[in-house]
CSV table of C-alpha atoms and ligand atoms in Angstrom, one decimal:
chain,number,residue,atom,x,y,z
U,1100,MET,CA,81.4,136.6,50.5
U,1101,LEU,CA,84.4,138.5,51.7
U,1102,PRO,CA,84.4,140.0,55.2
U,1103,PRO,CA,84.7,143.8,55.2
U,1104,VAL,CA,88.1,145.4,55.6
U,1105,SER,CA,88.5,146.3,59.3
U,1106,ASN,CA,88.3,149.9,60.4
U,1107,LYS,CA,89.2,149.0,64.0
U,1108,LEU,CA,92.1,150.3,66.1
U,1109,ILE,CA,94.0,147.4,67.5
U,1110,ALA,CA,97.3,147.5,69.3
U,1111,HIS,CA,99.8,144.7,70.2
U,1112,VAL,CA,102.3,145.3,73.0
U,1113,ASP,CA,105.2,142.8,73.2
U,1114,MET,CA,107.8,143.1,76.0
U,1115,ASN,CA,111.3,142.6,74.7
U,1116,SER,CA,113.6,139.9,76.1
U,1117,TYR,CA,111.1,139.8,78.9
U,1118,PHE,CA,112.4,137.5,81.6
U,1119,ALA,CA,116.0,138.7,81.1
U,1120,SER,CA,114.9,142.3,81.3
U,1121,VAL,CA,113.0,141.7,84.5
U,1122,GLU,CA,116.1,140.1,86.0
U,1123,GLN,CA,118.2,143.0,84.9
U,1124,GLN,CA,115.7,145.4,86.4
U,1125,ALA,CA,115.6,143.5,89.7
U,1126,ASN,CA,119.4,143.2,89.9
U,1127,PRO,CA,121.4,146.2,88.6
U,1128,THR,CA,124.7,144.2,88.5
U,1129,LEU,CA,123.2,142.2,85.6
U,1130,ARG,CA,122.3,145.3,83.5
U,1131,GLY,CA,124.1,145.7,80.2
U,1132,LYS,CA,125.5,142.1,80.4
U,1133,PRO,CA,124.8,139.2,78.2
U,1134,LEU,CA,122.3,137.3,80.4
U,1135,GLY,CA,120.6,133.9,80.0
U,1136,VAL,CA,117.6,133.0,82.0
U,1137,CYS,CA,117.6,129.2,82.4
U,1138,ALA,CA,115.0,126.6,83.3
U,1139,TYR,CA,117.5,125.4,85.9
U,1140,LEU,CA,121.2,126.1,86.5
U,1141,HIS,CA,122.9,123.1,85.0
U,1142,LYS,CA,125.0,122.6,81.9
U,1143,HIS,CA,122.0,120.8,80.3
U,1144,GLY,CA,119.5,123.5,81.5
U,1145,CYS,CA,117.9,125.3,78.6
U,1146,VAL,CA,118.0,129.1,78.1
U,1147,ILE,CA,114.4,130.2,78.1
U,1148,ALA,CA,115.2,133.9,77.6
U,1149,ALA,CA,118.2,135.8,76.5
U,1150,SER,CA,118.9,139.5,77.2
U,1151,ILE,CA,119.2,142.0,74.4
U,1152,GLU,CA,123.0,142.0,74.9
U,1153,ALA,CA,123.1,138.2,74.8
U,1154,LYS,CA,121.0,138.0,71.6
U,1155,LYS,CA,123.5,140.3,69.9
U,1156,LEU,CA,126.3,137.8,70.7
U,1157,GLY,CA,124.2,134.9,69.3
U,1158,MET,CA,122.6,133.3,72.3
U,1159,LYS,CA,119.3,131.9,71.4
U,1160,VAL,CA,116.3,130.6,73.3
U,1161,GLY,CA,116.4,126.8,73.5
U,1162,MET,CA,120.2,126.5,73.7
U,1163,THR,CA,121.6,124.6,76.7
U,1164,MET,CA,123.8,126.5,79.2
U,1165,ALA,CA,126.9,124.7,77.9
U,1166,GLU,CA,126.2,125.7,74.3
U,1167,SER,CA,125.6,129.3,75.1
U,1168,ARG,CA,128.7,129.5,77.2
U,1169,LYS,CA,130.7,128.4,74.2
U,1170,ILE,CA,129.2,131.2,72.1
U,1171,CYS,CA,129.5,133.9,74.7
U,1172,PRO,CA,132.0,133.0,77.5
U,1173,SER,CA,131.2,136.3,79.3
U,1174,ALA,CA,127.5,135.3,79.7
U,1175,VAL,CA,125.8,135.3,83.1
U,1176,PHE,CA,123.1,132.9,83.9
U,1177,VAL,CA,120.2,133.0,86.4
U,1178,GLN,CA,117.5,130.5,87.1
U,1179,ASN,CA,114.0,131.6,86.1
U,1180,ASP,CA,111.7,133.1,88.8
U,1181,PRO,CA,108.1,132.9,87.6
U,1182,PRO,CA,106.5,134.8,90.6
U,1183,LYS,CA,108.8,137.7,89.8
U,1184,TYR,CA,107.7,137.9,86.2
U,1185,ARG,CA,104.1,137.5,87.0
U,1186,ALA,CA,104.3,140.4,89.5
U,1187,VAL,CA,105.9,142.7,86.9
U,1188,THR,CA,103.4,141.6,84.2
U,1189,SER,CA,100.5,142.6,86.5
U,1190,ARG,CA,102.0,146.0,86.9
U,1191,VAL,CA,102.6,146.5,83.2
U,1192,PHE,CA,99.2,145.2,82.2
U,1193,SER,CA,97.5,147.5,84.8
U,1194,ILE,CA,98.9,150.5,82.9
U,1195,LEU,CA,97.6,149.0,79.6
U,1196,HIS,CA,94.2,148.6,81.2
U,1197,GLU,CA,93.9,152.3,81.6
U,1198,LEU,CA,93.8,152.8,77.9
U,1199,THR,CA,90.8,150.7,77.1
U,1200,ASP,CA,88.3,148.3,78.7
U,1201,ARG,CA,89.3,145.6,76.1
U,1202,VAL,CA,92.7,144.1,76.9
U,1203,GLU,CA,93.6,140.5,76.0
U,1204,HIS,CA,96.4,139.0,78.1
U,1205,TYR,CA,97.8,137.0,75.3
U,1206,SER,CA,100.8,135.7,77.2
U,1207,ILE,CA,103.0,136.7,80.1
U,1208,ASP,CA,104.7,139.3,78.0
U,1209,GLU,CA,102.2,140.2,75.3
U,1210,ALA,CA,98.8,141.9,75.2
U,1211,PHE,CA,96.3,142.9,72.5
U,1212,LEU,CA,94.3,146.1,73.1
U,1213,ASP,CA,91.1,147.0,71.2
U,1214,LEU,CA,91.3,150.8,71.2
U,1215,THR,CA,88.3,151.3,68.9
U,1216,GLY,CA,86.1,154.1,70.1
U,1217,TRP,CA,88.5,155.4,72.7
U,1218,TYR,CA,90.9,157.1,70.2
U,1219,ARG,CA,89.9,159.0,67.1
U,1220,ASP,CA,92.7,157.7,64.8
U,1221,PRO,CA,96.0,155.8,64.8
U,1222,ALA,CA,97.9,158.9,65.6
U,1223,GLU,CA,95.9,159.6,68.8
U,1224,ALA,CA,96.2,155.9,69.8
U,1225,ALA,CA,100.0,156.0,69.1
U,1226,TRP,CA,100.3,159.0,71.4
U,1227,ALA,CA,98.5,157.2,74.2
U,1228,LEU,CA,100.6,154.1,73.8
U,1229,MET,CA,103.9,156.1,73.8
U,1230,ARG,CA,102.7,157.5,77.1
U,1231,ALA,CA,102.0,154.0,78.4
U,1232,ARG,CA,105.5,152.9,77.4
U,1233,TRP,CA,106.9,155.9,79.1
U,1234,ARG,CA,104.9,155.0,82.2
U,1235,ILE,CA,106.1,151.4,82.1
U,1236,ALA,CA,109.7,152.6,82.1
U,1237,ASN,CA,109.1,155.2,84.9
U,1238,GLU,CA,106.7,153.4,87.2
U,1239,VAL,CA,107.6,149.7,86.7
U,1240,GLY,CA,111.3,149.8,85.6
U,1241,GLU,CA,113.5,151.7,83.2
U,1242,TRP,CA,115.0,148.4,82.0
U,1243,LEU,CA,111.7,147.1,80.6
U,1244,ARG,CA,111.3,147.8,76.9
U,1245,CYS,CA,108.5,146.8,74.6
U,1246,SER,CA,107.7,146.8,70.9
U,1247,ILE,CA,104.3,148.2,69.9
U,1248,GLY,CA,102.2,147.8,66.8
U,1249,ILE,CA,99.0,149.5,65.8
U,1250,ALA,CA,96.9,148.3,63.0
U,1251,PRO,CA,93.2,147.6,62.0
U,1252,THR,CA,93.4,143.9,62.9
U,1253,ARG,CA,95.1,141.6,65.5
U,1254,PHE,CA,97.1,139.9,62.8
U,1255,LEU,CA,98.5,143.2,61.4
U,1256,ALA,CA,99.0,144.6,64.9
U,1257,LYS,CA,101.2,141.6,65.7
U,1258,THR,CA,103.0,142.0,62.4
U,1259,ALA,CA,103.6,145.6,63.2
U,1260,SER,CA,105.0,145.0,66.7
U,1261,ASP,CA,107.3,142.3,65.2
U,1262,PHE,CA,108.5,144.8,62.6
U,1263,GLU,CA,111.1,146.5,64.8
U,1264,LYS,CA,112.7,145.1,68.0
U,1265,PRO,CA,113.6,146.1,70.6
U,1266,ASN,CA,111.7,149.2,71.5
U,1267,GLY,CA,109.9,149.5,68.1
U,1268,PHE,CA,106.8,151.4,67.3
U,1269,THR,CA,105.0,150.6,64.0
U,1270,VAL,CA,101.7,151.7,62.7
U,1271,ILE,CA,100.1,149.9,59.8
U,1272,ASP,CA,97.1,151.3,58.0
U,1273,GLN,CA,95.7,150.9,54.6
U,1274,ASP,CA,98.0,153.6,53.3
U,1275,ASN,CA,101.3,152.0,54.2
U,1276,LEU,CA,100.2,148.3,54.3
U,1277,ASP,CA,101.6,147.5,50.9
U,1278,GLU,CA,104.9,149.2,51.6
U,1279,ILE,CA,105.4,147.3,54.9
U,1280,LEU,CA,104.4,144.0,53.3
U,1281,SER,CA,106.9,144.5,50.5
U,1282,GLN,CA,109.7,144.7,53.1
U,1283,LEU,CA,108.8,141.5,54.9
U,1284,ASP,CA,109.9,138.0,54.3
U,1285,LEU,CA,107.2,135.4,53.7
U,1286,GLU,CA,108.1,133.7,57.0
U,1287,ASP,CA,107.9,136.9,59.0
U,1288,VAL,CA,104.2,136.5,59.5
U,1289,CYS,CA,102.7,134.1,61.9
U,1290,GLY,CA,101.7,130.9,60.3
U,1291,ILE,CA,104.0,130.7,57.2
U,1292,GLY,CA,106.7,128.1,57.7
U,1293,PRO,CA,109.4,126.7,55.3
U,1294,ARG,CA,107.0,124.2,53.8
U,1295,ILE,CA,104.4,126.8,52.8
U,1296,ARG,CA,107.1,129.1,51.7
U,1297,ARG,CA,108.5,126.6,49.2
U,1298,ARG,CA,105.0,126.1,47.7
U,1299,LEU,CA,104.5,129.8,47.4
U,1300,GLU,CA,107.9,130.3,45.8
U,1301,ARG,CA,107.1,127.6,43.2
U,1302,THR,CA,104.2,129.8,42.0
U,1303,GLY,CA,106.5,132.8,41.9
U,1304,ILE,CA,105.4,134.5,45.1
U,1305,ARG,CA,108.4,135.9,46.9
U,1306,THR,CA,107.2,138.7,49.2
U,1307,LEU,CA,104.1,139.2,51.3
U,1308,LEU,CA,103.0,142.0,48.9
U,1309,GLU,CA,103.1,139.5,46.0
U,1310,LEU,CA,101.1,137.1,48.1
U,1311,LYS,CA,98.5,139.9,48.9
U,1312,ARG,CA,98.1,140.7,45.1
U,1313,TYR,CA,97.8,137.0,44.1
U,1314,PRO,CA,94.2,136.1,43.1
U,1315,VAL,CA,92.4,134.6,46.0
U,1316,ALA,CA,90.8,131.8,43.9
U,1317,ASN,CA,94.3,130.6,43.0
U,1318,LEU,CA,95.5,130.6,46.6
U,1319,MET,CA,92.4,128.6,47.6
U,1320,ARG,CA,93.2,126.1,44.9
U,1321,LEU,CA,96.7,125.8,46.4
U,1322,PHE,CA,95.9,125.8,50.1
U,1323,GLY,CA,92.2,125.5,50.5
U,1324,LYS,CA,90.6,127.4,53.4
U,1325,TYR,CA,94.0,128.4,54.7
U,1326,GLY,CA,94.8,130.3,51.5
U,1327,PHE,CA,91.5,132.2,51.8
U,1328,PHE,CA,92.2,133.2,55.4
U,1329,LEU,CA,95.8,134.2,54.7
U,1330,TRP,CA,94.7,136.4,51.8
U,1331,CYS,CA,92.0,138.0,53.9
U,1332,LYS,CA,94.4,138.7,56.7
U,1333,LEU,CA,96.9,140.4,54.4
U,1334,HIS,CA,94.1,142.6,53.2
U,1335,GLY,CA,93.2,143.8,56.7
U,1336,MET,CA,90.0,141.8,57.1
U,1337,GLU,CA,89.3,140.7,60.6
U,1338,PHE,CA,88.7,137.2,61.8
U,1339,GLU,CA,89.8,137.2,65.5
U,1340,LYS,CA,88.6,139.8,67.9
U,1341,VAL,CA,90.5,140.9,71.0
U,1342,GLN,CA,89.1,138.8,73.8
U,1343,THR,CA,89.1,139.9,77.4
U,1344,ALA,CA,89.7,137.4,80.2
U,1345,GLU,CA,86.0,136.9,80.8
U,1346,GLU,CA,85.4,135.9,77.1
U,1347,LEU,CA,88.4,133.6,76.8
U,1348,PRO,CA,88.0,130.0,77.9
U,1349,PRO,CA,91.2,128.7,79.5
U,1350,LYS,CA,93.3,126.5,77.3
U,1351,SER,CA,94.0,124.1,80.2
U,1352,ILE,CA,93.2,123.7,83.9
U,1353,GLY,CA,95.5,121.8,86.1
U,1354,HIS,CA,97.0,121.4,89.5
U,1355,SER,CA,100.6,120.4,90.5
U,1356,TYR,CA,102.3,119.7,93.7
U,1357,CYS,CA,105.9,119.2,94.9
U,1358,VAL,CA,105.5,116.0,96.8
U,1359,PRO,CA,107.3,115.6,100.1
U,1360,ASP,CA,109.1,112.3,100.6
U,1361,ARG,CA,106.7,111.1,103.3
U,1362,VAL,CA,104.0,110.7,100.7
U,1363,THR,CA,105.9,107.9,99.0
U,1364,ARG,CA,107.0,106.4,102.3
U,1365,GLU,CA,103.5,106.2,103.5
U,1366,GLY,CA,102.2,104.9,100.2
U,1367,LYS,CA,99.9,107.8,99.4
U,1368,VAL,CA,101.0,108.8,95.9
U,1369,MET,CA,97.8,107.6,94.3
U,1370,ALA,CA,95.8,109.4,97.0
U,1371,VAL,CA,97.6,112.7,96.4
U,1372,LEU,CA,97.1,112.4,92.6
U,1373,THR,CA,93.4,111.8,93.2
U,1374,ARG,CA,93.2,114.9,95.4
U,1375,LEU,CA,95.0,117.0,92.7
U,1376,THR,CA,92.6,115.6,90.1
U,1377,GLU,CA,89.6,116.4,92.3
U,1378,ARG,CA,90.8,120.0,92.9
U,1379,ALA,CA,91.5,120.7,89.2
U,1380,GLY,CA,88.2,118.9,88.2
U,1381,ARG,CA,86.2,121.1,90.6
U,1382,ARG,CA,87.7,124.3,89.1
U,1383,MET,CA,86.9,123.0,85.6
U,1384,ARG,CA,83.3,122.2,86.6
U,1385,GLN,CA,82.9,125.7,88.2
U,1386,GLN,CA,83.8,127.1,84.8
U,1387,GLY,CA,81.3,124.8,83.1
U,1388,LEU,CA,83.9,123.1,80.9
U,1389,LEU,CA,84.6,119.5,79.9
U,1390,ALA,CA,88.0,118.0,79.3
U,1391,GLY,CA,88.9,116.2,76.1
U,1392,THR,CA,92.4,115.2,77.3
U,1393,VAL,CA,93.9,114.3,80.7
U,1394,SER,CA,97.6,114.4,81.2
U,1395,VAL,CA,99.8,113.4,84.2
U,1396,VAL,CA,103.4,114.3,85.0
U,1397,VAL,CA,105.4,112.4,87.6
U,1398,GLY,CA,108.8,113.6,88.8
U,1399,PHE,CA,111.1,111.2,90.5
U,1400,ARG,CA,113.3,112.0,93.4
U,1401,GLY,CA,117.0,112.5,92.6
U,1402,MET,CA,116.3,114.3,89.3
U,1403,PHE,CA,116.4,117.9,88.4
U,1404,GLN,CA,113.3,119.9,88.4
U,1405,ASN,CA,112.7,121.9,85.2
U,1406,LYS,CA,110.6,124.8,86.3
U,1407,THR,CA,109.1,126.4,83.2
U,1408,ILE,CA,107.1,129.5,83.7
U,1409,GLY,CA,103.9,129.1,85.7
U,1410,PHE,CA,103.7,125.4,85.8
U,1411,SER,CA,106.4,123.0,87.0
U,1412,THR,CA,106.8,120.4,84.3
U,1413,PRO,CA,109.9,118.2,84.7
U,1414,ILE,CA,109.5,117.1,81.1
U,1415,SER,CA,113.0,115.8,80.6
U,1416,ASP,CA,113.4,114.6,84.1
U,1417,GLY,CA,110.1,113.1,85.0
U,1418,VAL,CA,107.7,111.2,82.9
U,1419,SER,CA,104.5,112.4,81.4
U,1420,ASP,CA,101.7,110.9,79.5
U,1421,PHE,CA,98.3,111.8,78.3
U,1422,LEU,CA,95.0,110.2,77.3
U,1423,HIS,CA,92.3,111.4,75.0
U,1424,LEU,CA,88.9,110.7,76.5
U,1425,SER,CA,86.4,109.0,74.2
U,1426,GLU,CA,84.0,111.8,75.0
U,1427,PRO,CA,84.7,115.1,76.8
U,1428,ALA,CA,84.0,114.7,80.5
U,1429,GLN,CA,83.9,116.6,83.7
U,1430,ASP,CA,82.8,114.2,86.4
U,1431,SER,CA,85.1,113.0,89.1
U,1432,PHE,CA,84.9,109.3,88.2
U,1433,THR,CA,86.0,109.7,84.6
U,1434,LEU,CA,88.8,112.2,85.5
U,1435,VAL,CA,90.2,110.4,88.5
U,1436,GLY,CA,90.0,107.0,86.6
U,1437,ALA,CA,91.9,108.4,83.7
U,1438,ALA,CA,94.6,110.1,85.9
U,1439,CYS,CA,95.1,107.0,88.0
U,1440,ASP,CA,95.4,104.8,84.9
U,1441,LEU,CA,98.1,107.1,83.5
U,1442,LEU,CA,100.0,107.1,86.8
U,1443,ARG,CA,99.9,103.3,87.1
U,1444,GLU,CA,101.4,103.1,83.6
U,1445,MET,CA,104.3,105.4,84.5
U,1446,TRP,CA,105.1,104.7,88.1
U,1447,GLN,CA,106.3,101.4,89.7
U,1448,GLY,CA,106.7,102.6,93.3
U,1449,GLU,CA,109.8,104.9,92.9
U,1450,ARG,CA,110.2,107.9,95.2
U,1451,VAL,CA,108.1,110.7,93.8
U,1452,ASN,CA,108.9,114.4,94.2
U,1453,PHE,CA,106.4,116.0,91.8
U,1454,LEU,CA,102.9,115.3,90.6
U,1455,ALA,CA,100.8,117.3,88.1
U,1456,VAL,CA,97.5,116.7,86.4
U,1457,THR,CA,96.3,118.8,83.5
U,1458,PHE,CA,93.0,118.9,81.6
U,1459,SER,CA,93.1,120.3,78.1
U,1460,ASN,CA,91.0,120.4,74.9
U,1461,LEU,CA,88.4,122.1,77.1
U,1462,THR,CA,85.0,122.6,75.6
U,1463,PRO,CA,81.6,123.8,76.8
U,1464,PRO,CA,79.1,121.0,77.1
U,1465,SER,CA,77.2,120.2,74.0
U,1466,GLN,CA,73.7,118.7,74.1
U,1467,GLN,CA,74.6,115.9,71.7
U,1468,HIS,CA,75.8,112.5,72.8
U,1469,ARG,CA,78.1,110.6,70.5
U,1470,LEU,CA,76.6,107.1,70.2
U,1471,PRO,CA,79.3,104.4,69.9
U,1472,LEU,CA,78.6,102.5,66.7
U,1473,SER,CA,79.5,99.1,67.9
U,1474,HIS,CA,77.0,99.2,70.7
U,1475,SER,CA,73.3,98.6,70.3
U,1476,LEU,CA,71.1,101.6,71.0
U,1477,ILE,CA,69.9,100.1,74.2
U,1478,ARG,CA,73.4,99.6,75.5
U,1479,ALA,CA,74.3,103.1,74.4
U,1480,ASN,CA,71.4,104.4,76.4
U,1481,GLU,CA,72.5,102.5,79.5
U,1482,ARG,CA,76.0,104.0,79.1
U,1483,ILE,CA,74.6,107.5,78.8
U,1484,SER,CA,72.5,107.1,81.9
U,1485,LYS,CA,75.6,105.9,83.8
U,1486,THR,CA,77.4,109.0,82.6
U,1487,GLU,CA,74.5,111.1,83.6
U,1488,ARG,CA,74.5,109.5,87.1
U,1489,GLN,CA,78.2,110.1,87.5
U,1490,LYS,CA,77.7,113.7,86.5
U,1491,SER,CA,75.0,114.3,89.0
U,1492,ILE,CA,77.0,112.6,91.8
U,1493,SER,CA,80.0,114.9,91.0
U,1494,ASN,CA,77.8,118.0,91.0
U,1495,ALA,CA,76.2,117.0,94.3
U,1496,VAL,CA,79.6,116.5,95.9
U,1497,ASP,CA,80.7,119.9,94.7
U,1498,LEU,CA,77.6,121.5,96.2
U,1499,VAL,CA,78.4,119.8,99.6
U,1500,ARG,CA,81.9,121.1,99.4
U,1501,ASP,CA,80.7,124.6,98.5
U,1502,ARG,CA,78.7,124.6,101.6
U,1503,TYR,CA,80.8,122.7,104.1
U,1504,GLY,CA,84.3,123.0,102.8
U,1505,ASP,CA,86.7,120.9,100.7
U,1506,GLU,CA,87.2,118.2,103.3
U,1507,ALA,CA,83.5,117.6,104.0
U,1508,ILE,CA,83.2,114.9,101.4
U,1509,MET,CA,86.0,112.8,99.9
U,1510,LEU,CA,86.5,110.0,97.4
U,1511,GLY,CA,87.6,106.9,99.2
U,1512,ALA,CA,90.8,107.0,97.1
U,1513,MET,CA,91.8,110.3,98.6
U,1514,PHE,CA,92.0,109.0,102.2
U,1515,GLY,CA,95.4,109.6,103.7
U,1516,SER,CA,96.1,112.7,101.6
U,1517,GLU,CA,94.6,115.2,104.0
U,1518,GLY,CA,96.8,118.3,104.2
U,1519,GLU,CA,98.7,117.5,101.0
U,1520,ALA,CA,98.4,119.6,97.8
U,1521,PRO,CA,96.8,122.7,99.3
U,1522,ASP,CA,94.6,124.7,96.9
U,1523,ARG,CA,96.1,127.6,95.0
U,1524,ILE,CA,95.2,129.8,92.1
U,1525,GLY,CA,95.4,128.0,88.8
U,1526,PHE,CA,96.7,129.8,85.7
U,1527,ARG,CA,96.7,129.6,82.0
U,1528,LYS,CA,99.4,131.4,80.2
U,1529,THR,CA,98.7,134.5,82.3
U,1530,GLU,CA,96.0,133.5,84.6
U,1531,GLY,CA,96.7,134.4,88.2
U,1532,VAL,CA,98.2,137.7,87.2
U,1533,GLU,CA,96.1,140.1,89.2
U,1534,ILE,CA,95.5,143.5,87.7
U,1535,LEU,CA,96.2,146.3,90.1
U,1536,SER,CA,94.3,149.5,90.2
U,1537,GLN,CA,91.3,148.1,88.4
U,1538,ASN,CA,87.9,148.9,89.8
E,2104,MG,MG1,108.3,139.2,73.9
């Protein structure tokens, strides 16, 4: 059975050329200039954001600094500054939070708003959002621009905000849906890439409108479930709701640390990694989640540090590796064991300047245990009881720490790492962005 066509009022707000605009806001001498924000200032450093002026000259995200210099010799480059962007995001989002109680912080520069119930129709919602945009320019910074889309679903709201950039404002409703879709390229919507496009074109589908009008049964024969969802999305049927921070489980939880040289000298690299793993593990247990994957990043001294937004990941300069756990886990023993195994594979005693551990594929606990097929039932039961024991020890340790502080009880492997890797707020794409003026 088909889901009903949505009659909700959803908005998508997407800040334009965000990091570059924030830099131009903060530094008036950069305004109106082609500007590239780089992961780090070096000819091999990648541009992670280009200003509107730079985009016009052909600078693209992902180019190296040397490549973009060739295309626009007048370009200015700055190194990215995540705390600055997070501070501006929190001020922008706090304005959006005044429109509705349901705001999803989708990324550092994008938010979905469920305005259903708060505004009578798209026109009233559009008026409120125009005012919010005016407030962003007046109260946060005149150089900050955003594209806004209003539609009955998340998918169409995102399509609407992508329709015009920068500073666009597009409303999609059932009346103009077909007209908008007829102007869009197949690859303009999220999820259609060159491969799917070729298959669609082979059946004679060239525009999104033709795709919408194609019989759903035929699409399902071509693409299975994906064809069904795509068809429903184009018809304005809703599958994904706007999810506020409380409803949205984090995608990953981790902890990183710029390691001072003394740690390697004193032979405490493993101890510091154990501490990082314990800290991140504890946060994950507090949220009642289990990790399916553990990854570790090691940066070596004498290399450049690539600071991407929010989380320092020296991908090209350090080494990173991950491990899928045979079963999702949250206890210290499994997590520390996995992280230390990964480190031992990657590190042979070099001087370390950066360590990070991340848990991902996070899931809430299920009551079912997967029984390994190769083991007899009795051995599987023994294994489960060992897992159960480790889980209860971890939980008991957390309880002691809740009561007597983080240093009250330590794993033996953490000895010597006292004082290293202090706690701090963890963040997902936008976690750690505090919303001002709320409550
Ligand atoms: Mg954006």
